XYZ file of N, CA and C in Angstrom:
636
model
N -80.173 144.965 -57.342
C -80.917 146.027 -58.028
C -80.424 147.392 -57.580
N -80.322 148.325 -58.524
C -80.017 149.699 -58.171
C -81.272 150.391 -57.677
N -81.128 151.249 -56.687
C -82.280 151.977 -56.159
C -82.136 153.485 -56.305
N -80.932 153.946 -56.572
C -80.663 155.376 -56.720
C -79.996 155.630 -58.066
N -80.182 156.825 -58.598
C -79.581 157.132 -59.887
C -79.226 158.593 -60.029
N -78.540 158.888 -61.121
C -78.191 160.256 -61.491
C -78.389 160.427 -62.993
N -78.832 161.601 -63.391
C -78.876 161.976 -64.802
C -78.131 163.295 -64.937
N -77.032 163.248 -65.671
C -76.179 164.422 -65.862
C -76.310 164.871 -67.314
N -76.500 166.158 -67.535
C -76.596 166.696 -68.898
C -75.391 167.590 -69.176
N -74.818 167.419 -70.364
C -73.590 168.110 -70.736
C -73.753 168.757 -72.108
N -73.351 169.999 -72.211
C -73.390 170.710 -73.493
C -71.969 171.067 -73.910
N -71.606 170.703 -75.125
C -70.262 170.983 -75.625
C -70.117 172.478 -75.899
N -69.018 173.032 -75.423
C -68.761 174.457 -75.609
C -68.526 174.763 -77.088
N -68.969 175.924 -77.517
C -68.762 176.355 -78.901
C -67.275 176.337 -79.240
N -66.959 175.818 -80.404
C -65.571 175.753 -80.835
C -64.922 174.408 -80.609
N -65.629 173.504 -79.921
C -65.103 172.161 -79.680
C -65.990 171.145 -80.384
N -65.368 170.125 -80.945
C -66.164 169.143 -81.673
C -66.627 168.023 -80.750
N -67.604 167.268 -81.230
C -68.186 166.207 -80.426
C -67.187 165.092 -80.136
N -66.240 164.873 -81.031
C -65.264 163.801 -80.820
C -64.463 164.039 -79.550
N -64.103 165.283 -79.289
C -63.356 165.604 -78.064
C -64.214 165.330 -76.836
N -65.484 165.714 -76.887
C -66.381 165.463 -75.762
C -66.520 163.970 -75.499
N -66.616 163.182 -76.558
C -66.757 161.735 -76.387
C -65.488 161.117 -75.817
N -64.338 161.658 -76.152
C -63.088 161.190 -75.546
C -63.092 161.434 -74.040
N -63.591 162.599 -73.633
C -63.667 162.920 -72.207
C -64.597 161.945 -71.492
N -65.732 161.645 -72.102
C -66.687 160.723 -71.487
C -66.105 159.319 -71.364
N -65.403 158.869 -72.379
C -64.790 157.535 -72.311
C -63.699 157.486 -71.247
N -62.956 158.567 -71.099
C -61.931 158.622 -70.055
C -62.571 158.578 -68.671
N -63.710 159.262 -68.530
C -64.422 159.237 -67.255
C -64.911 157.831 -66.940
N -65.399 157.131 -67.964
C -65.859 155.759 -67.751
C -64.712 154.861 -67.316
N -63.538 155.060 -67.875
C -62.385 154.247 -67.490
C -62.120 154.366 -65.996
N -62.286 155.560 -65.441
C -62.132 155.745 -63.996
C -63.313 155.136 -63.248
N -64.485 155.226 -63.845
C -65.683 154.704 -63.192
C -65.690 153.197 -63.033
N -64.910 152.493 -63.834
C -64.856 151.037 -63.713
C -64.327 150.595 -62.354
N -63.595 151.474 -61.696
C -63.037 151.131 -60.383
C -64.040 151.349 -59.255
N -65.194 151.918 -59.562
C -66.192 152.193 -58.531
C -67.132 150.997 -58.386
N -66.908 150.210 -57.367
C -67.699 148.989 -57.185
C -69.172 149.293 -56.931
N -69.461 150.462 -56.366
C -70.845 150.798 -56.021
C -71.596 151.478 -57.162
N -70.960 151.616 -58.325
C -71.667 152.123 -59.499
C -72.157 150.920 -60.295
N -73.449 150.612 -60.169
C -74.025 149.416 -60.783
C -74.041 149.501 -62.302
N -74.378 150.674 -62.827
C -74.452 150.858 -64.280
C -74.128 152.303 -64.611
N -73.503 152.490 -65.787
C -73.032 153.822 -66.200
C -73.137 153.900 -67.711
N -73.885 154.870 -68.221
C -74.072 155.018 -69.667
C -73.764 156.454 -70.076
N -72.817 156.626 -70.983
C -72.583 157.923 -71.612
C -73.463 157.984 -72.855
N -74.275 159.028 -72.968
C -75.284 159.091 -74.022
C -75.184 160.411 -74.790
N -75.639 160.358 -76.034
C -75.657 161.541 -76.900
C -77.107 161.870 -77.234
N -77.560 163.036 -76.771
C -78.923 163.479 -77.052
C -79.050 164.009 -78.477
N -78.011 164.679 -78.937
C -78.017 165.293 -80.260
C -76.709 166.023 -80.461
N -76.629 166.806 -81.496
C -75.390 167.528 -81.782
C -74.980 168.401 -80.595
N -73.785 168.165 -80.083
C -73.196 168.931 -78.973
C -73.950 168.769 -77.661
N -74.834 167.786 -77.555
C -75.597 167.553 -76.323
C -75.379 166.114 -75.861
N -74.817 165.982 -74.672
C -74.487 164.667 -74.129
C -75.051 164.521 -72.722
N -74.884 163.347 -72.170
C -75.331 163.110 -70.815
C -74.769 161.819 -70.263
N -75.024 161.606 -68.991
C -74.637 160.368 -68.317
C -75.826 159.903 -67.492
N -76.174 158.639 -67.633
C -77.190 158.009 -66.790
C -76.474 156.940 -65.983
N -76.624 156.970 -64.666
C -75.915 156.003 -63.832
C -76.762 155.577 -62.649
N -76.476 154.372 -62.162
C -77.309 153.734 -61.145
C -76.423 153.185 -60.029
N -76.961 153.239 -58.797
C -76.228 152.818 -57.606
C -77.143 151.990 -56.704
N -76.566 151.137 -55.860
C -77.407 150.311 -54.989
C -78.053 151.083 -53.847
N -77.463 152.221 -53.467
C -77.979 152.963 -52.317
C -77.440 154.395 -52.333
N -77.878 155.176 -51.342
C -77.426 156.567 -51.244
C -75.922 156.660 -51.037
N -75.371 155.727 -50.262
C -73.935 155.774 -49.977
C -73.119 155.632 -51.259
N -73.534 154.721 -52.144
C -72.837 154.546 -53.413
C -72.928 155.785 -54.281
N -74.111 156.404 -54.280
C -74.282 157.624 -55.081
C -73.433 158.762 -54.536
N -73.430 158.921 -53.216
C -72.640 159.997 -52.626
C -71.149 159.782 -52.848
N -70.701 158.522 -52.780
C -69.289 158.230 -53.036
C -68.919 158.590 -54.470
N -69.823 158.321 -55.391
C -69.575 158.658 -56.793
C -69.518 160.172 -56.989
N -70.446 160.885 -56.372
C -70.477 162.342 -56.520
C -69.208 162.997 -55.985
N -68.592 162.353 -54.992
C -67.359 162.896 -54.410
C -66.107 162.299 -55.038
N -66.284 161.442 -56.047
C -65.170 160.691 -56.606
C -64.546 161.304 -57.842
N -63.624 160.571 -58.470
C -62.834 161.113 -59.581
C -63.611 161.317 -60.882
N -64.684 160.551 -61.105
C -65.417 160.684 -62.367
C -66.080 162.053 -62.470
N -66.837 162.412 -61.446
C -67.499 163.720 -61.453
C -66.467 164.838 -61.472
N -65.375 164.656 -60.727
C -64.337 165.681 -60.721
C -63.727 165.864 -62.106
N -63.527 164.751 -62.806
C -62.971 164.831 -64.164
C -63.912 165.590 -65.091
N -65.216 165.358 -64.944
C -66.189 166.074 -65.775
C -66.224 167.559 -65.430
N -66.117 167.865 -64.143
C -66.084 169.268 -63.737
C -64.830 169.957 -64.266
N -63.706 169.253 -64.206
C -62.457 169.817 -64.732
C -62.561 170.033 -66.240
N -63.128 169.047 -66.925
C -63.273 169.155 -68.381
C -64.264 170.242 -68.758
N -65.175 170.540 -67.823
C -66.169 171.568 -68.109
C -65.548 172.909 -68.453
N -64.358 173.155 -67.899
C -63.709 174.417 -68.188
C -63.167 174.503 -69.596
N -62.969 173.352 -70.247
C -62.351 173.375 -71.568
C -63.231 172.801 -72.677
N -64.083 171.833 -72.338
C -64.883 171.142 -73.354
C -66.374 171.421 -73.199
N -66.867 171.330 -71.967
C -68.301 171.497 -71.732
C -68.619 172.910 -71.251
N -69.820 173.339 -71.539
C -70.247 174.710 -71.240
C -70.704 174.824 -69.792
N -69.760 175.017 -68.892
C -70.079 175.211 -67.488
C -70.266 173.919 -66.729
N -70.507 174.046 -65.422
C -70.714 172.873 -64.574
C -71.998 172.161 -64.998
N -71.960 170.842 -65.139
C -73.148 170.123 -65.623
C -74.252 170.063 -64.571
N -75.515 170.255 -64.971
C -76.619 170.020 -64.037
C -76.733 168.531 -63.731
N -76.860 168.207 -62.454
C -76.910 166.813 -62.007
C -78.241 166.579 -61.306
N -79.056 165.675 -61.839
C -80.369 165.377 -61.267
C -80.340 164.027 -60.569
N -80.710 164.020 -59.299
C -80.832 162.768 -58.560
C -82.198 162.160 -58.844
N -82.256 160.822 -58.870
C -83.512 160.139 -59.166
C -83.588 158.816 -58.416
N -84.793 158.281 -58.351
C -85.030 156.975 -57.735
C -85.238 155.932 -58.833
N -84.696 154.749 -58.640
C -84.912 153.639 -59.566
C -85.994 152.739 -58.974
N -87.132 152.644 -59.663
C -88.269 151.857 -59.174
C -88.149 150.383 -59.536
N -87.579 150.094 -60.699
C -87.418 148.714 -61.174
C -86.351 148.730 -62.251
N -85.702 147.591 -62.452
C -84.673 147.555 -63.489
C -84.513 146.161 -64.075
N -83.865 146.129 -65.229
C -83.447 144.887 -65.873
C -81.996 145.075 -66.288
N -81.141 144.156 -65.858
C -79.739 144.162 -66.265
C -79.343 142.750 -66.667
N -78.405 142.613 -67.605
C -77.952 141.267 -67.976
C -77.306 140.563 -66.789
N -77.378 139.237 -66.792
C -76.754 138.461 -65.724
C -75.239 138.556 -65.783
N -74.696 138.731 -66.985
C -73.247 138.848 -67.155
C -72.940 140.047 -68.039
N -71.666 140.367 -68.135
C -71.244 141.511 -68.940
C -70.940 141.141 -70.383
N -71.090 139.873 -70.745
C -70.828 139.457 -72.120
C -72.031 139.772 -73.001
N -71.840 139.736 -74.299
C -72.937 139.987 -75.224
C -72.651 141.151 -76.144
N -73.671 141.514 -76.926
C -73.510 142.586 -77.896
C -73.299 143.932 -77.205
N -72.471 144.796 -77.777
C -72.374 146.157 -77.246
C -73.672 146.915 -77.508
N -73.978 147.873 -76.655
C -75.186 148.681 -76.843
C -74.810 149.968 -77.573
N -75.649 150.373 -78.522
C -75.366 151.575 -79.314
C -76.521 152.572 -79.316
N -77.725 152.137 -78.939
C -78.905 152.999 -78.988
C -79.608 153.004 -77.638
N -80.334 154.093 -77.365
C -81.043 154.216 -76.095
C -82.329 155.006 -76.288
N -83.194 154.900 -75.293
C -84.420 155.694 -75.214
C -84.504 156.328 -73.834
N -84.997 157.548 -73.781
C -85.330 158.178 -72.514
C -86.741 158.737 -72.636
N -87.679 158.105 -71.944
C -89.063 158.568 -71.901
C -89.285 159.267 -70.571
N -89.889 160.444 -70.605
C -90.253 161.141 -69.375
C -91.706 161.584 -69.470
N -92.399 161.545 -68.333
C -93.813 161.898 -68.323
C -94.229 162.290 -66.917
N -95.338 162.999 -66.834
C -95.861 163.475 -65.559
C -97.129 162.717 -65.211
N -97.230 162.293 -63.961
C -98.442 161.625 -63.495
C -99.524 162.661 -63.210
N -100.767 162.296 -63.473
C -101.871 163.153 -63.070
C -101.892 163.254 -61.547
N -102.308 164.403 -61.051
C -102.380 164.609 -59.607
C -103.231 163.519 -58.961
N -102.705 162.908 -57.925
C -103.416 161.848 -57.225
C -103.183 160.461 -57.773
N -102.467 160.353 -58.899
C -102.224 159.054 -59.529
C -100.747 158.648 -59.496
N -99.966 159.331 -58.686
C -98.528 159.064 -58.655
C -98.208 157.627 -58.249
N -98.895 157.118 -57.241
C -98.602 155.754 -56.785
C -98.997 154.718 -57.836
N -100.059 154.996 -58.593
C -100.476 154.073 -59.653
C -99.465 154.044 -60.799
N -98.913 155.206 -61.138
C -97.889 155.256 -62.186
C -96.643 154.501 -61.738
N -96.252 154.694 -60.488
C -95.082 153.981 -59.969
C -95.299 152.472 -60.019
N -96.505 152.022 -59.663
C -96.782 150.585 -59.693
C -96.833 150.057 -61.123
N -97.374 150.847 -62.040
C -97.381 150.450 -63.451
C -95.961 150.199 -63.940
N -95.044 151.078 -63.582
C -93.657 150.925 -64.017
C -93.012 149.695 -63.392
N -93.308 149.436 -62.136
C -92.770 148.221 -61.502
C -93.306 146.972 -62.202
N -94.585 146.987 -62.525
C -95.192 145.834 -63.198
C -94.637 145.648 -64.615
N -94.205 146.739 -65.240
C -93.696 146.663 -66.615
C -92.403 145.870 -66.709
N -91.707 145.717 -65.603
C -90.441 144.974 -65.627
C -90.636 143.561 -66.170
N -91.720 142.908 -65.784
C -91.972 141.538 -66.246
C -92.125 141.483 -67.763
N -92.712 142.517 -68.353
C -92.864 142.558 -69.808
C -91.519 142.763 -70.495
N -90.689 143.619 -69.926
C -89.389 143.917 -70.525
C -88.460 142.709 -70.453
N -88.611 141.896 -69.422
C -87.774 140.699 -69.300
C -87.966 139.763 -70.495
N -89.086 139.895 -71.197
C -89.364 139.050 -72.359
C -88.817 139.639 -73.662
N -88.141 140.781 -73.584
C -87.589 141.435 -74.771
C -86.080 141.210 -74.829
N -85.612 140.247 -75.606
C -84.180 139.929 -75.607
C -83.293 141.064 -76.095
N -83.817 141.949 -76.929
C -83.008 143.043 -77.463
C -83.034 144.295 -76.581
N -83.830 144.265 -75.516
C -83.762 145.336 -74.526
C -82.730 144.898 -73.499
N -81.501 145.363 -73.682
C -80.379 144.854 -72.888
C -80.475 145.296 -71.435
N -80.770 146.569 -71.225
C -80.926 147.099 -69.868
C -82.089 148.081 -69.869
N -82.811 148.126 -68.759
C -84.050 148.920 -68.663
C -84.184 149.424 -67.236
N -84.558 150.681 -67.088
C -84.695 151.282 -65.762
C -85.966 152.127 -65.724
N -86.838 151.846 -64.767
C -87.992 152.696 -64.496
C -87.576 153.670 -63.403
N -87.783 154.958 -63.636
C -87.234 155.962 -62.729
C -88.298 156.961 -62.273
N -88.037 157.525 -61.106
C -88.875 158.611 -60.578
C -87.978 159.831 -60.403
N -88.289 160.889 -61.138
C -87.451 162.084 -61.141
C -87.782 163.022 -59.985
N -89.052 163.103 -59.628
C -89.494 163.874 -58.465
C -90.875 163.353 -58.079
N -91.616 164.091 -57.271
C -92.893 163.587 -56.770
C -93.865 163.206 -57.881
N -93.872 163.949 -58.982
C -94.882 163.714 -60.020
C -94.317 163.332 -61.385
N -93.005 163.391 -61.563
C -92.394 163.091 -62.863
C -91.667 161.747 -62.839
N -91.927 160.961 -63.864
C -91.380 159.609 -63.965
C -90.714 159.435 -65.325
N -90.088 158.271 -65.514
C -89.472 158.023 -66.804
C -88.997 156.595 -66.967
N -88.498 156.306 -68.159
C -87.902 155.009 -68.489
C -86.634 155.283 -69.291
N -85.542 154.643 -68.891
C -84.304 154.687 -69.670
C -83.943 153.259 -70.031
N -83.714 152.993 -71.323
C -83.333 151.647 -71.729
C -82.373 151.698 -72.906
N -81.601 150.612 -73.058
C -80.553 150.577 -74.088
C -80.677 149.305 -74.921
N -80.156 149.401 -76.166
C -80.341 148.347 -77.165
C -79.067 148.187 -77.998
N -78.884 147.019 -78.618
C -77.698 146.827 -79.461
C -77.754 147.597 -80.772
N -78.973 147.901 -81.250
C -79.102 148.545 -82.559
C -80.493 149.158 -82.702
N -80.728 149.792 -83.852
C -82.031 150.410 -84.112
C -83.161 149.388 -84.155
N -82.846 148.179 -84.637
C -83.865 147.140 -84.691
C -84.388 146.785 -83.318
N -83.485 146.661 -82.348
C -83.899 146.365 -80.983
C -84.727 147.483 -80.388
N -84.333 148.716 -80.675
C -85.087 149.861 -80.155
C -86.478 149.916 -80.774
N -86.573 149.681 -82.078
C -87.877 149.699 -82.747
C -88.780 148.593 -82.208
N -88.202 147.409 -81.977
C -88.996 146.302 -81.435
C -89.573 146.665 -80.072
N -88.790 147.371 -79.266
C -89.284 147.793 -77.956
C -90.390 148.838 -78.102
N -90.184 149.803 -78.987
C -91.170 150.873 -79.165
C -92.511 150.356 -79.667
N -92.491 149.224 -80.355
C -93.736 148.645 -80.862
C -94.203 147.479 -79.991
N -93.603 147.342 -78.812
C -93.901 146.218 -77.932
C -94.911 146.538 -76.848
N -94.929 145.684 -75.823
C -95.969 145.734 -74.791
C -95.914 146.989 -73.927
N -94.718 147.392 -73.490
C -94.641 148.482 -72.514
C -95.138 149.807 -73.091
N -94.657 150.269 -74.259
C -95.207 151.517 -74.813
C -96.704 151.426 -75.112
N -97.151 150.242 -75.536
C -98.574 150.075 -75.829
C -99.404 150.223 -74.550
N -98.947 149.613 -73.471
C -99.664 149.735 -72.200
C -99.593 151.166 -71.668
N -98.442 151.811 -71.868
C -98.296 153.196 -71.429
C -99.270 154.094 -72.181
N -99.389 153.887 -73.488
C -100.331 154.673 -74.283
C -101.771 154.415 -73.841
N -102.065 153.160 -73.511
C -103.419 152.788 -73.094
C -103.822 153.517 -71.811
N -102.830 153.720 -70.916
C -103.127 154.343 -69.631
C -102.850 155.846 -69.613
N -102.424 156.397 -70.737
C -101.994 157.794 -70.727
C -103.118 158.755 -70.351
N -104.331 158.499 -70.809
C -105.430 159.416 -70.517
C -105.833 159.375 -69.055
N -105.761 158.192 -68.449
C -106.223 158.063 -67.071
C -105.140 158.361 -66.038
N -103.869 158.085 -66.366
C -102.807 158.201 -65.371
C -101.837 159.348 -65.608
N -101.657 159.749 -66.856
C -100.623 160.725 -67.172
C -101.199 162.102 -67.473
N -100.365 163.118 -67.238
C -100.791 164.487 -67.487
C -100.532 164.953 -68.901
N -100.092 164.054 -69.769
C -99.813 164.416 -71.149
C -99.086 163.296 -71.858
N -98.764 163.519 -73.113
C -98.047 162.523 -73.907
C -96.594 162.458 -73.438
N -96.030 161.262 -73.262
C -94.628 161.159 -72.831
C -93.678 161.811 -73.826
N -92.635 162.434 -73.292
C -91.566 162.973 -74.132
C -90.584 161.844 -74.420
N -90.256 161.626 -75.695
C -89.401 160.507 -76.095
C -88.100 161.035 -76.676
N -86.984 160.648 -76.064
C -85.669 160.995 -76.575
C -85.014 159.783 -77.204
N -84.617 159.905 -78.475
C -83.926 158.830 -79.198
C -82.433 159.126 -79.115
N -81.701 158.332 -78.355
C -80.322 158.643 -78.008
C -79.342 157.636 -78.594
N -78.093 158.068 -78.706
C -76.986 157.171 -79.030
C -76.206 156.880 -77.755
N -75.668 155.675 -77.641
C -74.824 155.310 -76.505
C -73.364 155.451 -76.924
N -72.632 156.309 -76.222
C -71.212 156.530 -76.508
C -70.364 155.439 -75.877
N -70.687 155.078 -74.638
C -69.961 154.026 -73.927
C -70.828 153.571 -72.766
N -70.513 152.405 -72.214
C -71.367 151.846 -71.168
C -70.586 150.919 -70.255
N -71.062 150.828 -69.038
C -70.558 149.864 -68.058
C -71.744 149.371 -67.253
N -71.774 148.091 -66.970
C -72.706 147.602 -65.961
C -72.044 146.469 -65.204
N -72.477 146.285 -63.970
C -71.860 145.291 -63.109
C -72.182 143.891 -63.595
N -71.185 143.050 -63.630
C -71.367 141.627 -63.897
C -71.745 140.976 -62.578
N -72.856 140.268 -62.551
C -73.327 139.693 -61.299
C -72.395 138.622 -60.750
N -71.543 138.081 -61.614
C -70.576 137.094 -61.120
C -69.315 137.784 -60.618
N -68.743 138.681 -61.467
C -67.549 139.429 -61.077
C -67.227 140.419 -62.168
N -66.611 141.529 -61.782
C -66.127 142.484 -62.770
C -67.229 143.374 -63.296
N -66.935 144.033 -64.418
C -67.888 144.934 -65.053
C -67.597 144.982 -66.528
N -68.654 145.334 -67.265
C -68.489 145.444 -68.707
C -67.610 146.652 -69.031
């Protein structure tokens, strides 16, 4: 299981098209495949000219090695020509996750990023709710990978990926969002923010050997 993560946000500089940005992200992923301590890596598209990377590591050492490695350096170098400045990099904790046992299967094309704030004094209950939600997600065959995350002391989230819109819709109408809505008044400080994302490219560790 990954316990540490990063969320990187990237904005394409004016005058450059999204195709060039996606080429840069795919090139970065090609280098990232050599990083054994990077458990999962997703290049994502938030919207026009807005991209990001969500990645997971087994521990702090793996995350620090990645931050000092060639992938981040390549993105920083590309920032001078494709992306608008150095990308903001947010460190996060992974509370629970679901990953395929192997790297075979359908490619992922769609993603969700839910973020929400816990009510004061209810942070530990929100964290436990997310850990408990893993068992529900394991029953969703079209939810290929799922991560419950803690962004800071009071902000939490869920990042998950799917093969298509049908898989994403099935998840949105499934147990976890329904339970989250049920507890929103008692545990959360407001309605969760939902980002409907596209997956540009992805890697996750194969538990037997190699990576997708």
